[in-house]
Amino acid sequence: VESFVVQEYLPDDIETPQPVAMVDLPQADGEGDPARVYGLLTETDLEKIDVGTEVVARFRELFSEGERPINSFKFSVPRGEKR
């Protein structure tokens, strides 16, 4: 985690608190600069999140719009390390 914020004030149909983070993902070959991405934090104790916390990416449904689910990556502390 490079940076994060916990959003408290969102439209009524969005669950709060909504933690989001900027995360650096290493290149698949281990070479070059990491890719910096923005995404939701999930399944993680918010009191334990800090800059430098290691997270893993999980492909999850964000919400459903009609018959089509909207999927994206969410980030969480690796299982077994429940921080």
PDB file of C-alpha atoms in Angstrom:
ATOM      1  CA  VAL A   1       0.000   0.000   0.000  1.00  0.00           C
ATOM      2  CA  GLU A   2       1.502   3.311  -1.112  1.00  0.00           C
ATOM      3  CA  SER A   3      -1.391   5.479   0.081  1.00  0.00           C
ATOM      4  CA  PHE A   4      -4.960   4.922   1.277  1.00  0.00           C
ATOM      5  CA  VAL A   5      -8.082   6.676   2.495  1.00  0.00           C
ATOM      6  CA  VAL A   6     -11.270   5.484   4.173  1.00  0.00           C
ATOM      7  CA  GLN A   7     -14.242   7.205   2.559  1.00  0.00           C
ATOM      8  CA  GLU A   8     -17.037   7.867   5.054  1.00  0.00           C
ATOM      9  CA  TYR A   9     -19.395  10.157   3.117  1.00  0.00           C
ATOM     10  CA  LEU A  10     -20.723   8.587  -0.080  1.00  0.00           C
ATOM     11  CA  PRO A  11     -24.134   8.330  -1.780  1.00  0.00           C
ATOM     12  CA  ASP A  12     -26.685   6.338   0.231  1.00  0.00           C
ATOM     13  CA  ASP A  13     -26.518   3.269  -2.037  1.00  0.00           C
ATOM     14  CA  ILE A  14     -22.761   2.774  -1.425  1.00  0.00           C
ATOM     15  CA  GLU A  15     -21.692   0.944   1.715  1.00  0.00           C
ATOM     16  CA  THR A  16     -19.446   2.909   4.069  1.00  0.00           C
ATOM     17  CA  PRO A  17     -16.799   2.995   5.280  1.00  0.00           C
ATOM     18  CA  GLN A  18     -15.247   2.438   1.839  1.00  0.00           C
ATOM     19  CA  PRO A  19     -11.471   1.953   2.072  1.00  0.00           C
ATOM     20  CA  VAL A  20      -9.510   2.578  -1.138  1.00  0.00           C
ATOM     21  CA  ALA A  21      -5.769   2.364  -1.732  1.00  0.00           C
ATOM     22  CA  MET A  22      -3.037   3.040  -4.241  1.00  0.00           C
ATOM     23  CA  VAL A  23      -1.018  -0.156  -4.633  1.00  0.00           C
ATOM     24  CA  ASP A  24       2.199  -0.855  -6.549  1.00  0.00           C
ATOM     25  CA  LEU A  25       2.022  -4.154  -8.464  1.00  0.00           C
ATOM     26  CA  PRO A  26       5.313  -5.673  -9.627  1.00  0.00           C
ATOM     27  CA  GLN A  27       5.799  -6.516 -13.294  1.00  0.00           C
ATOM     28  CA  ALA A  28       5.211 -10.214 -14.120  1.00  0.00           C
ATOM     29  CA  ASP A  29       8.846 -10.655 -15.155  1.00  0.00           C
ATOM     30  CA  GLY A  30      10.154  -8.796 -12.103  1.00  0.00           C
ATOM     31  CA  GLU A  31      11.799  -6.164 -14.318  1.00  0.00           C
ATOM     32  CA  GLY A  32      11.029  -2.459 -14.594  1.00  0.00           C
ATOM     33  CA  ASP A  33       8.902  -0.167 -12.501  1.00  0.00           C
ATOM     34  CA  PRO A  34       5.780  -1.476 -10.776  1.00  0.00           C
ATOM     35  CA  ALA A  35       2.324  -0.566 -12.057  1.00  0.00           C
ATOM     36  CA  ARG A  36       0.508   1.762  -9.654  1.00  0.00           C
ATOM     37  CA  VAL A  37      -3.215   0.988  -9.393  1.00  0.00           C
ATOM     38  CA  TYR A  38      -6.161   2.271  -7.375  1.00  0.00           C
ATOM     39  CA  GLY A  39      -8.695  -0.089  -5.846  1.00  0.00           C
ATOM     40  CA  LEU A  40     -10.943  -1.093  -2.982  1.00  0.00           C
ATOM     41  CA  LEU A  41      -9.623  -2.757   0.170  1.00  0.00           C
ATOM     42  CA  THR A  42     -11.731  -5.669   1.395  1.00  0.00           C
ATOM     43  CA  GLU A  43     -11.691  -8.399   4.058  1.00  0.00           C
ATOM     44  CA  THR A  44      -9.153  -6.411   6.066  1.00  0.00           C
ATOM     45  CA  ASP A  45      -9.205  -4.849   9.533  1.00  0.00           C
ATOM     46  CA  LEU A  46      -9.084  -1.121   8.759  1.00  0.00           C
ATOM     47  CA  GLU A  47      -7.342  -0.379  12.061  1.00  0.00           C
ATOM     48  CA  LYS A  48      -4.357  -2.420  10.844  1.00  0.00           C
ATOM     49  CA  ILE A  49      -3.905  -0.918   7.358  1.00  0.00           C
ATOM     50  CA  ASP A  50      -0.949   1.405   6.954  1.00  0.00           C
ATOM     51  CA  VAL A  51       1.399   2.601   4.230  1.00  0.00           C
ATOM     52  CA  GLY A  52       3.697  -0.311   3.446  1.00  0.00           C
ATOM     53  CA  THR A  53       1.151  -3.035   4.247  1.00  0.00           C
ATOM     54  CA  GLU A  54       1.468  -5.930   1.777  1.00  0.00           C
ATOM     55  CA  VAL A  55      -1.777  -6.821   0.004  1.00  0.00           C
ATOM     56  CA  VAL A  56      -2.892  -9.276  -2.666  1.00  0.00           C
ATOM     57  CA  ALA A  57      -5.219  -8.634  -5.603  1.00  0.00           C
ATOM     58  CA  ARG A  58      -8.460 -10.590  -5.874  1.00  0.00           C
ATOM     59  CA  PHE A  59     -10.843 -10.400  -8.858  1.00  0.00           C
ATOM     60  CA  ARG A  60     -14.327  -9.764  -7.409  1.00  0.00           C
ATOM     61  CA  GLU A  61     -17.748  -8.479  -8.346  1.00  0.00           C
ATOM     62  CA  LEU A  62     -18.098  -4.800  -7.449  1.00  0.00           C
ATOM     63  CA  PHE A  63     -21.828  -4.540  -8.184  1.00  0.00           C
ATOM     64  CA  SER A  64     -24.501  -5.699 -10.619  1.00  0.00           C
ATOM     65  CA  GLU A  65     -25.952  -3.420 -13.257  1.00  0.00           C
ATOM     66  CA  GLY A  66     -28.979  -5.214 -14.675  1.00  0.00           C
ATOM     67  CA  GLU A  67     -27.972  -8.700 -15.793  1.00  0.00           C
ATOM     68  CA  ARG A  68     -24.259  -7.934 -16.051  1.00  0.00           C
ATOM     69  CA  PRO A  69     -22.019  -7.956 -13.013  1.00  0.00           C
ATOM     70  CA  ILE A  70     -19.305  -5.306 -12.885  1.00  0.00           C
ATOM     71  CA  ASN A  71     -16.032  -6.974 -11.870  1.00  0.00           C
ATOM     72  CA  SER A  72     -12.680  -5.542 -10.895  1.00  0.00           C
ATOM     73  CA  PHE A  73      -9.785  -6.148  -8.556  1.00  0.00           C
ATOM     74  CA  LYS A  74     -10.084  -5.622  -4.833  1.00  0.00           C
ATOM     75  CA  PHE A  75      -7.129  -5.783  -2.476  1.00  0.00           C
ATOM     76  CA  SER A  76      -6.774  -7.488   0.893  1.00  0.00           C
ATOM     77  CA  VAL A  77      -4.124  -8.621   3.345  1.00  0.00           C
ATOM     78  CA  PRO A  78      -2.997 -12.159   2.377  1.00  0.00           C
ATOM     79  CA  ARG A  79      -5.130 -14.831   4.052  1.00  0.00           C
ATOM     80  CA  GLY A  80      -3.521 -16.350   7.098  1.00  0.00           C
ATOM     81  CA  GLU A  81      -1.970 -12.981   7.995  1.00  0.00           C
ATOM     82  CA  LYS A  82      -5.267 -11.289   8.989  1.00  0.00           C
ATOM     83  CA  ARG A  83      -3.832  -7.955  10.101  1.00  0.00           C
TER      84      ARG A  83
END
